[in-house]
Amino acid sequence: MRNKKNKYLVKFQVLTIFIVVVLHVNVSAFNGTPNVNNYPETVHQGSGQSWAATQDAQGIMYFANTSGVLEFDGKRWLLHELPGKRGSRAIRYHAQSHRIYCGSFEEFGYWHRDPYGELHYHSLSDSLSNHKMHNDEIWSIIFTENTVYFRAFATYFTYRKGVMEAATLPYACLELQHINGLLYASTVNGLYVFQNRTPIKLIGGERFTGKYCAMGLMPFDQRTMLIATREQGLYLYNGRSYTPFHTEADHIIQSSEINRAMALNDSVFILGTLLDGVVAVDRGGKMLWHVNKLNGLQNNTVLGLCSDHEGNVWCALDNGIDHIDAGSPLRFYLGTYDNVEAVYAIAKYDNKLYLGTNKGLFCSNGNRFNMVAGTQGQVWDLSVWNGQLLCGHNNGTFSVNRHGINLLSDVTGGYCIRPLPNPDGSPETLIQSTYTSLVLYKKNAQGQWRFSHIIPDFIEPIRYLEIDHLGNIWGAHLEKGFFKIRLNSAQTHIEHITRYDSIGGARAERIGIFKGSNRIIFTTSRELYTYSDISEAIIPFNKLNLQLGALKDAHRIIAAGDNRCWLARDNELALVNINADGQVDILQQIPHSALKDQVNINYECAYNNQGVDYIGLTRGFAMQKFDAAAKFTTKSTSIVLRRAEVLGEEYVTNLETNKQNVQLSAKQNNIKFTFAYPSFATNSVALWHRLDGLEQEWSPANSDFEKEYSRLPSGKYAFMLKALDTDDNILAQTQYNFTIKPAWYATGLAYLVYLLLAAGALAFSYRIWHKQLMRHQDKIMEREEKKRVEELEQKEQKIIRLKNEKLESELLYKGKELAGTTMAIIQKNNVLQELKKELQKEEAAKNIKSIIKLINKNLSSEDDWKLFQSNFDLIHDRFFRNLKKRTPTLTSHDLQLCAYLRLNLSTKEIAQLMGNSVRGVEVARYRLRKKLELPQDINLNEFMIEFKY
């Protein structure tokens, strides 16, 4: 009986698995996968193997790596080594203490960040007193309200209130978790729960061994635990019984060996396997996504899992670190299995999804896409009209059904199809733009669309086509300008055509045309325009431009069902709702980076069906189920100032990053800031900075998220940071305040000293100036006095000179007078001598003797000449003495001649005075010149007159 029951149980399980697989194929065919960012060993510079991950309050990620602990802030990676350069196996952030606990081989402890932003390690294993480490390797870390648990295989360690203790487990422990207030352990011998710090085997827990070993324990609700077994799927435990929890992913997880598991939130569970990557399921068992090496992961072996603040999943892999953007509503189908590449058109028809690609038309078949036979080549357009799917192809236009395709038109390049109302009310017509012509389609008797005719005399490649409420056909040229076309009533010929080569004063190139709010809207990559029926002119659509703001520069608008449409910009796609009154609601903005930068620029493709948006990419497509309550926006993340450094010539000084209004000296005026924005979702976020106190404008951060300022003057500063999304919305901002003190010579005290010194210098200068002024005045007075004295002296000297000249004149006169008198005496003597000689001849008479006696008495003696010499010397400044001194050989007769020459007497006068002939005087002059040794060019008279010895 029991064997029969087991047989039915096996059949039931097989049937269940079959149903789940079928459900998976039909229901979850195109759930898609989240975007995956890869961080290989070459990027993070650690070892290939990473074992665990965690995130701190600032958003910084940490990874237990074979080389140590890796740190990642979204921009830069850092490797922190443990003592002995051991590898790290476990890591977890503790929010209350802001510590990062980690475990290694025979080593565990925690990292803490100092005020300067640097991480420091503190060992706890060194403080063990009741246990000696022996091959103990820490594999996980668990927190309860007041205890930290470090789990090894055979031992666990507790850190409570600063005390370390070690305890052994009865069996090798594979998992340790604190769930709903209880601590559970999964061992090779089954499941245990701790009671009073003692592990007690759960009733029925022995079943979870071998292939059923519990590799993951997760809270399912407040009373239930979800158990992930190694190879036997998932189970629910409510404290009394165990119930299998079947999912659409059972065929994957049961064959891939679960190694790690975690609850992403209260309704999503993440399962990491050893063989096939990561699987996400919800509370209902639906598989949300499956990521492996084929569609994103670097490696299929998941060694650790972690969720971040943005609801994303980090995978520590056997080779590399991967980030799964699970928090984004976007999912991707990359065509890995189906050779699907660039998608230009998407449509849902007959409960199948069709993709128009650069290779051809693909149709979904279960969970895969297959190319529709005969459609090889470029597909431009897919649209459903009156229940029929039409395909605009490079080779023509086809109708598509479940049996295949039918060629409707061989006019190449079917770009766009729109319904053309008939004036007579007959069944509507379809008009199509192509590479060369406008093509019309009409229904046949069976209601099937068939080729009707080509509009003649119009050969232009029209990319976009719309019909306004007046029946005008608006067509945008592939490259330049656009047309307004009016057909005749029979729709056989063009009745009127207007070509527009410019719009808004600028040349019209690659104009997009869209019909919304019953109006024709033109996109120009600058702003939106519309057609005015009143003025019959193209005018700016001001109402729409004002509401759209920066989105008005869209180069294309794509319908997305009801009143919704996508605006295609150079860097993003924006989903907006434009109601009948022209009111705009911006629903969502998706940057190209969130779409893997795989948007087909200028050929953007978007499609909506049953609340799911599909976006064509250069490789496959993206999809999302839009939820207005959870728009695709960047979640709140803080900007982190990683480091503030003072740069010196030979040193770098770290500043406290968590302190405000840091005081710096005047020499500390070269500062470098390093910052980060730890948002790991694939959104476009730009960081801007400004130094308040120096800069007026914001500047974009460089690619390194660093900014350096040199030679800052003294003053108060605030280094300000802000994060902006693609629409310039502020996502986060922070600032760092600091003050650079003035140099000692620029302080208030220094200025007071300067003032006192200046006053002293001024007083001293005044004193010096006053002294100099007095000296200057004294000098002036001295100069004036000296000048006066000099003038007096000059006057006196002049008087003296005049007197001397007068005296000299008088002396000269007296000398001449004396000489004349002397000569007169000498002449008298000569006369008397001659008279005496004559009288002596007559000695007869007695009286004659008396006369002779009288004559002798009156004759001058030799003394007369001596007297003359003496007086002449006196008058002429010792003339004779000086002559005698100069020329000792001069005789008395020579001196007499010299005296007469000095008196400037003529030769004749001298001859008379000397009683000599003129010839005798000249001879005497010649002899005198010889004695005086005078040159021939010197006048003897002038020499005597000017002679001074």
PDB file of N, CA and C in Angstrom, residues 609-677:
ATOM      1  N   ASN A 609       1.432  46.944 -25.517  1.00  0.00           N
ATOM      2  CA  ASN A 609       0.370  45.956 -25.641  1.00  0.00           C
ATOM      3  C   ASN A 609       0.013  45.434 -24.263  1.00  0.00           C
ATOM      4  N   GLN A 610      -1.260  45.595 -23.892  1.00  0.00           N
ATOM      5  CA  GLN A 610      -1.772  45.092 -22.621  1.00  0.00           C
ATOM      6  C   GLN A 610      -0.934  45.576 -21.435  1.00  0.00           C
ATOM      7  N   GLY A 611      -0.581  46.852 -21.475  1.00  0.00           N
ATOM      8  CA  GLY A 611       0.133  47.462 -20.355  1.00  0.00           C
ATOM      9  C   GLY A 611       1.620  47.214 -20.346  1.00  0.00           C
ATOM     10  N   VAL A 612       2.142  46.493 -21.346  1.00  0.00           N
ATOM     11  CA  VAL A 612       3.578  46.225 -21.421  1.00  0.00           C
ATOM     12  C   VAL A 612       4.165  47.058 -22.548  1.00  0.00           C
ATOM     13  N   ASP A 613       5.227  47.795 -22.217  1.00  0.00           N
ATOM     14  CA  ASP A 613       5.928  48.597 -23.226  1.00  0.00           C
ATOM     15  C   ASP A 613       7.129  47.805 -23.732  1.00  0.00           C
ATOM     16  N   TYR A 614       7.281  47.778 -25.067  1.00  0.00           N
ATOM     17  CA  TYR A 614       8.416  47.124 -25.707  1.00  0.00           C
ATOM     18  C   TYR A 614       9.236  48.201 -26.419  1.00  0.00           C
ATOM     19  N   ILE A 615      10.562  48.119 -26.291  1.00  0.00           N
ATOM     20  CA  ILE A 615      11.457  49.101 -26.914  1.00  0.00           C
ATOM     21  C   ILE A 615      12.505  48.342 -27.719  1.00  0.00           C
ATOM     22  N   GLY A 616      12.539  48.622 -29.027  1.00  0.00           N
ATOM     23  CA  GLY A 616      13.510  47.942 -29.871  1.00  0.00           C
ATOM     24  C   GLY A 616      14.923  48.447 -29.630  1.00  0.00           C
ATOM     25  N   LEU A 617      15.880  47.533 -29.673  1.00  0.00           N
ATOM     26  CA  LEU A 617      17.280  47.859 -29.431  1.00  0.00           C
ATOM     27  C   LEU A 617      18.137  47.347 -30.590  1.00  0.00           C
ATOM     28  N   THR A 618      19.396  47.705 -30.570  1.00  0.00           N
ATOM     29  CA  THR A 618      20.317  47.220 -31.600  1.00  0.00           C
ATOM     30  C   THR A 618      20.593  45.727 -31.444  1.00  0.00           C
ATOM     31  N   ARG A 619      20.203  45.214 -30.284  1.00  0.00           N
ATOM     32  CA  ARG A 619      20.325  43.763 -30.056  1.00  0.00           C
ATOM     33  C   ARG A 619      19.148  43.345 -29.182  1.00  0.00           C
ATOM     34  N   GLY A 620      18.103  42.823 -29.819  1.00  0.00           N
ATOM     35  CA  GLY A 620      16.928  42.404 -29.074  1.00  0.00           C
ATOM     36  C   GLY A 620      16.016  43.572 -28.729  1.00  0.00           C
ATOM     37  N   PHE A 621      15.372  43.463 -27.559  1.00  0.00           N
ATOM     38  CA  PHE A 621      14.441  44.517 -27.150  1.00  0.00           C
ATOM     39  C   PHE A 621      14.361  44.570 -25.632  1.00  0.00           C
ATOM     40  N   ALA A 622      13.886  45.707 -25.141  1.00  0.00           N
ATOM     41  CA  ALA A 622      13.636  45.883 -23.713  1.00  0.00           C
ATOM     42  C   ALA A 622      12.133  45.941 -23.505  1.00  0.00           C
ATOM     43  N   MET A 623      11.694  45.611 -22.294  1.00  0.00           N
ATOM     44  CA  MET A 623      10.261  45.664 -21.992  1.00  0.00           C
ATOM     45  C   MET A 623      10.075  46.012 -20.524  1.00  0.00           C
ATOM     46  N   GLN A 624       8.906  46.564 -20.258  1.00  0.00           N
ATOM     47  CA  GLN A 624       8.571  46.899 -18.890  1.00  0.00           C
ATOM     48  C   GLN A 624       7.056  46.974 -18.772  1.00  0.00           C
ATOM     49  N   LYS A 625       6.576  46.667 -17.581  1.00  0.00           N
ATOM     50  CA  LYS A 625       5.167  46.879 -17.277  1.00  0.00           C
ATOM     51  C   LYS A 625       5.111  48.151 -16.466  1.00  0.00           C
ATOM     52  N   PHE A 626       4.646  49.221 -17.130  1.00  0.00           N
ATOM     53  CA  PHE A 626       4.714  50.539 -16.502  1.00  0.00           C
ATOM     54  C   PHE A 626       3.766  50.620 -15.321  1.00  0.00           C
ATOM     55  N   ASP A 627       4.299  51.126 -14.214  1.00  0.00           N
ATOM     56  CA  ASP A 627       3.508  51.349 -13.010  1.00  0.00           C
ATOM     57  C   ASP A 627       3.647  52.810 -12.641  1.00  0.00           C
ATOM     58  N   ALA A 628       2.551  53.567 -12.746  1.00  0.00           N
ATOM     59  CA  ALA A 628       2.611  55.010 -12.470  1.00  0.00           C
ATOM     60  C   ALA A 628       3.035  55.292 -11.045  1.00  0.00           C
ATOM     61  N   ALA A 629       2.805  54.345 -10.151  1.00  0.00           N
ATOM     62  CA  ALA A 629       3.185  54.566  -8.753  1.00  0.00           C
ATOM     63  C   ALA A 629       4.654  54.281  -8.516  1.00  0.00           C
ATOM     64  N   ALA A 630       5.319  53.682  -9.497  1.00  0.00           N
ATOM     65  CA  ALA A 630       6.748  53.366  -9.348  1.00  0.00           C
ATOM     66  C   ALA A 630       7.452  53.712 -10.637  1.00  0.00           C
ATOM     67  N   LYS A 631       7.539  54.983 -10.934  1.00  0.00           N
ATOM     68  CA  LYS A 631       8.160  55.438 -12.167  1.00  0.00           C
ATOM     69  C   LYS A 631       9.637  55.074 -12.185  1.00  0.00           C
ATOM     70  N   PHE A 632      10.157  55.011 -13.386  1.00  0.00           N
ATOM     71  CA  PHE A 632      11.577  54.666 -13.561  1.00  0.00           C
ATOM     72  C   PHE A 632      12.422  55.909 -13.274  1.00  0.00           C
ATOM     73  N   THR A 633      12.771  56.094 -12.023  1.00  0.00           N
ATOM     74  CA  THR A 633      13.592  57.235 -11.627  1.00  0.00           C
ATOM     75  C   THR A 633      14.733  56.738 -10.765  1.00  0.00           C
ATOM     76  N   THR A 634      15.753  57.529 -10.692  1.00  0.00           N
ATOM     77  CA  THR A 634      16.884  57.178  -9.847  1.00  0.00           C
ATOM     78  C   THR A 634      16.487  57.295  -8.387  1.00  0.00           C
ATOM     79  N   LYS A 635      16.731  56.253  -7.626  1.00  0.00           N
ATOM     80  CA  LYS A 635      16.344  56.273  -6.225  1.00  0.00           C
ATOM     81  C   LYS A 635      17.317  57.123  -5.417  1.00  0.00           C
ATOM     82  N   SER A 636      16.837  57.487  -4.239  1.00  0.00           N
ATOM     83  CA  SER A 636      17.622  58.396  -3.402  1.00  0.00           C
ATOM     84  C   SER A 636      18.953  57.770  -3.014  1.00  0.00           C
ATOM     85  N   THR A 637      20.005  58.440  -3.348  1.00  0.00           N
ATOM     86  CA  THR A 637      21.359  58.024  -2.989  1.00  0.00           C
ATOM     87  C   THR A 637      22.126  59.258  -2.547  1.00  0.00           C
ATOM     88  N   SER A 638      22.932  59.107  -1.536  1.00  0.00           N
ATOM     89  CA  SER A 638      23.690  60.244  -1.024  1.00  0.00           C
ATOM     90  C   SER A 638      25.005  60.404  -1.770  1.00  0.00           C
ATOM     91  N   ILE A 639      25.426  61.645  -1.866  1.00  0.00           N
ATOM     92  CA  ILE A 639      26.769  61.915  -2.380  1.00  0.00           C
ATOM     93  C   ILE A 639      27.752  61.741  -1.227  1.00  0.00           C
ATOM     94  N   VAL A 640      28.818  61.017  -1.476  1.00  0.00           N
ATOM     95  CA  VAL A 640      29.788  60.710  -0.433  1.00  0.00           C
ATOM     96  C   VAL A 640      31.081  61.467  -0.708  1.00  0.00           C
ATOM     97  N   LEU A 641      31.519  62.251   0.255  1.00  0.00           N
ATOM     98  CA  LEU A 641      32.839  62.880   0.170  1.00  0.00           C
ATOM     99  C   LEU A 641      33.848  61.863   0.694  1.00  0.00           C
ATOM    100  N   ARG A 642      34.541  61.234  -0.224  1.00  0.00           N
ATOM    101  CA  ARG A 642      35.445  60.151   0.155  1.00  0.00           C
ATOM    102  C   ARG A 642      36.685  60.659   0.860  1.00  0.00           C
ATOM    103  N   ARG A 643      37.209  61.785   0.396  1.00  0.00           N
ATOM    104  CA  ARG A 643      38.466  62.255   0.972  1.00  0.00           C
ATOM    105  C   ARG A 643      38.626  63.746   0.718  1.00  0.00           C
ATOM    106  N   ALA A 644      39.161  64.414   1.726  1.00  0.00           N
ATOM    107  CA  ALA A 644      39.559  65.814   1.585  1.00  0.00           C
ATOM    108  C   ALA A 644      41.023  65.892   2.033  1.00  0.00           C
ATOM    109  N   GLU A 645      41.880  66.367   1.140  1.00  0.00           N
ATOM    110  CA  GLU A 645      43.322  66.332   1.390  1.00  0.00           C
ATOM    111  C   GLU A 645      43.941  67.704   1.185  1.00  0.00           C
ATOM    112  N   VAL A 646      44.883  68.024   2.061  1.00  0.00           N
ATOM    113  CA  VAL A 646      45.710  69.211   1.887  1.00  0.00           C
ATOM    114  C   VAL A 646      47.003  68.758   1.218  1.00  0.00           C
ATOM    115  N   LEU A 647      47.301  69.347   0.082  1.00  0.00           N
ATOM    116  CA  LEU A 647      48.478  68.958  -0.695  1.00  0.00           C
ATOM    117  C   LEU A 647      49.635  69.894  -0.391  1.00  0.00           C
ATOM    118  N   GLY A 648      50.708  69.317   0.125  1.00  0.00           N
ATOM    119  CA  GLY A 648      51.924  70.087   0.332  1.00  0.00           C
ATOM    120  C   GLY A 648      52.955  69.718  -0.716  1.00  0.00           C
ATOM    121  N   GLU A 649      54.090  70.375  -0.677  1.00  0.00           N
ATOM    122  CA  GLU A 649      55.135  70.086  -1.650  1.00  0.00           C
ATOM    123  C   GLU A 649      55.686  68.675  -1.467  1.00  0.00           C
ATOM    124  N   GLU A 650      55.760  68.223  -0.226  1.00  0.00           N
ATOM    125  CA  GLU A 650      56.344  66.907   0.033  1.00  0.00           C
ATOM    126  C   GLU A 650      55.451  66.053   0.932  1.00  0.00           C
ATOM    127  N   TYR A 651      54.188  66.438   1.114  1.00  0.00           N
ATOM    128  CA  TYR A 651      53.326  65.682   2.010  1.00  0.00           C
ATOM    129  C   TYR A 651      51.869  65.870   1.594  1.00  0.00           C
ATOM    130  N   VAL A 652      51.017  64.953   2.104  1.00  0.00           N
ATOM    131  CA  VAL A 652      49.574  65.052   1.917  1.00  0.00           C
ATOM    132  C   VAL A 652      48.929  64.866   3.290  1.00  0.00           C
ATOM    133  N   THR A 653      48.081  65.790   3.677  1.00  0.00           N
ATOM    134  CA  THR A 653      47.414  65.727   4.967  1.00  0.00           C
ATOM    135  C   THR A 653      45.930  65.484   4.756  1.00  0.00           C
ATOM    136  N   ASN A 654      45.407  64.403   5.351  1.00  0.00           N
ATOM    137  CA  ASN A 654      43.983  64.113   5.253  1.00  0.00           C
ATOM    138  C   ASN A 654      43.198  64.969   6.233  1.00  0.00           C
ATOM    139  N   LEU A 655      42.034  65.419   5.786  1.00  0.00           N
ATOM    140  CA  LEU A 655      41.136  66.207   6.631  1.00  0.00           C
ATOM    141  C   LEU A 655      39.963  65.343   7.052  1.00  0.00           C
ATOM    142  N   GLU A 656      39.343  65.705   8.156  1.00  0.00           N
ATOM    143  CA  GLU A 656      38.169  64.989   8.623  1.00  0.00           C
ATOM    144  C   GLU A 656      37.005  65.259   7.676  1.00  0.00           C
ATOM    145  N   THR A 657      36.470  64.194   7.093  1.00  0.00           N
ATOM    146  CA  THR A 657      35.399  64.373   6.112  1.00  0.00           C
ATOM    147  C   THR A 657      34.024  64.505   6.760  1.00  0.00           C
ATOM    148  N   ASN A 658      33.886  64.077   8.008  1.00  0.00           N
ATOM    149  CA  ASN A 658      32.587  64.148   8.675  1.00  0.00           C
ATOM    150  C   ASN A 658      32.493  65.330   9.633  1.00  0.00           C
ATOM    151  N   LYS A 659      33.399  66.273   9.507  1.00  0.00           N
ATOM    152  CA  LYS A 659      33.412  67.446  10.374  1.00  0.00           C
ATOM    153  C   LYS A 659      33.140  68.690   9.549  1.00  0.00           C
ATOM    154  N   GLN A 660      32.323  69.562  10.092  1.00  0.00           N
ATOM    155  CA  GLN A 660      31.985  70.786   9.384  1.00  0.00           C
ATOM    156  C   GLN A 660      32.826  71.954   9.896  1.00  0.00           C
ATOM    157  N   ASN A 661      33.038  72.896   9.012  1.00  0.00           N
ATOM    158  CA  ASN A 661      33.809  74.107   9.314  1.00  0.00           C
ATOM    159  C   ASN A 661      35.202  73.762   9.835  1.00  0.00           C
ATOM    160  N   VAL A 662      35.935  73.009   9.032  1.00  0.00           N
ATOM    161  CA  VAL A 662      37.319  72.661   9.358  1.00  0.00           C
ATOM    162  C   VAL A 662      38.192  73.911   9.235  1.00  0.00           C
ATOM    163  N   GLN A 663      39.036  74.104  10.217  1.00  0.00           N
ATOM    164  CA  GLN A 663      39.914  75.269  10.240  1.00  0.00           C
ATOM    165  C   GLN A 663      41.288  74.892   9.680  1.00  0.00           C
ATOM    166  N   LEU A 664      41.740  75.641   8.694  1.00  0.00           N
ATOM    167  CA  LEU A 664      43.024  75.370   8.052  1.00  0.00           C
ATOM    168  C   LEU A 664      43.918  76.597   8.169  1.00  0.00           C
ATOM    169  N   SER A 665      45.215  76.342   8.213  1.00  0.00           N
ATOM    170  CA  SER A 665      46.166  77.447   8.269  1.00  0.00           C
ATOM    171  C   SER A 665      46.337  78.048   6.878  1.00  0.00           C
ATOM    172  N   ALA A 666      47.000  79.176   6.835  1.00  0.00           N
ATOM    173  CA  ALA A 666      47.188  79.867   5.547  1.00  0.00           C
ATOM    174  C   ALA A 666      48.008  79.023   4.585  1.00  0.00           C
ATOM    175  N   LYS A 667      48.921  78.197   5.112  1.00  0.00           N
ATOM    176  CA  LYS A 667      49.748  77.371   4.237  1.00  0.00           C
ATOM    177  C   LYS A 667      48.981  76.178   3.676  1.00  0.00           C
ATOM    178  N   GLN A 668      47.861  75.825   4.302  1.00  0.00           N
ATOM    179  CA  GLN A 668      47.067  74.676   3.857  1.00  0.00           C
ATOM    180  C   GLN A 668      46.017  75.127   2.840  1.00  0.00           C
ATOM    181  N   ASN A 669      46.466  75.779   1.805  1.00  0.00           N
ATOM    182  CA  ASN A 669      45.530  76.370   0.834  1.00  0.00           C
ATOM    183  C   ASN A 669      45.504  75.639  -0.510  1.00  0.00           C
ATOM    184  N   ASN A 670      46.104  74.436  -0.561  1.00  0.00           N
ATOM    185  CA  ASN A 670      46.005  73.568  -1.746  1.00  0.00           C
ATOM    186  C   ASN A 670      45.214  72.329  -1.339  1.00  0.00           C
ATOM    187  N   ILE A 671      43.966  72.224  -1.806  1.00  0.00           N
ATOM    188  CA  ILE A 671      43.046  71.200  -1.303  1.00  0.00           C
ATOM    189  C   ILE A 671      42.516  70.376  -2.461  1.00  0.00           C
ATOM    190  N   LYS A 672      42.426  69.075  -2.238  1.00  0.00           N
ATOM    191  CA  LYS A 672      41.887  68.145  -3.228  1.00  0.00           C
ATOM    192  C   LYS A 672      40.725  67.371  -2.609  1.00  0.00           C
ATOM    193  N   PHE A 673      39.605  67.326  -3.339  1.00  0.00           N
ATOM    194  CA  PHE A 673      38.423  66.602  -2.891  1.00  0.00           C
ATOM    195  C   PHE A 673      38.195  65.388  -3.795  1.00  0.00           C
ATOM    196  N   THR A 674      37.875  64.271  -3.165  1.00  0.00           N
ATOM    197  CA  THR A 674      37.508  63.052  -3.886  1.00  0.00           C
ATOM    198  C   THR A 674      36.109  62.660  -3.420  1.00  0.00           C
ATOM    199  N   PHE A 675      35.208  62.416  -4.360  1.00  0.00           N
ATOM    200  CA  PHE A 675      33.825  62.182  -3.978  1.00  0.00           C
ATOM    201  C   PHE A 675      33.236  61.072  -4.839  1.00  0.00           C
ATOM    202  N   ALA A 676      32.034  60.640  -4.498  1.00  0.00           N
ATOM    203  CA  ALA A 676      31.392  59.541  -5.219  1.00  0.00           C
ATOM    204  C   ALA A 676      29.886  59.653  -5.053  1.00  0.00           C
ATOM    205  N   TYR A 677      29.189  59.007  -5.961  1.00  0.00           N
ATOM    206  CA  TYR A 677      27.729  58.889  -5.881  1.00  0.00           C
ATOM    207  C   TYR A 677      27.404  57.412  -6.048  1.00  0.00           C
TER     208      TYR A 677
END
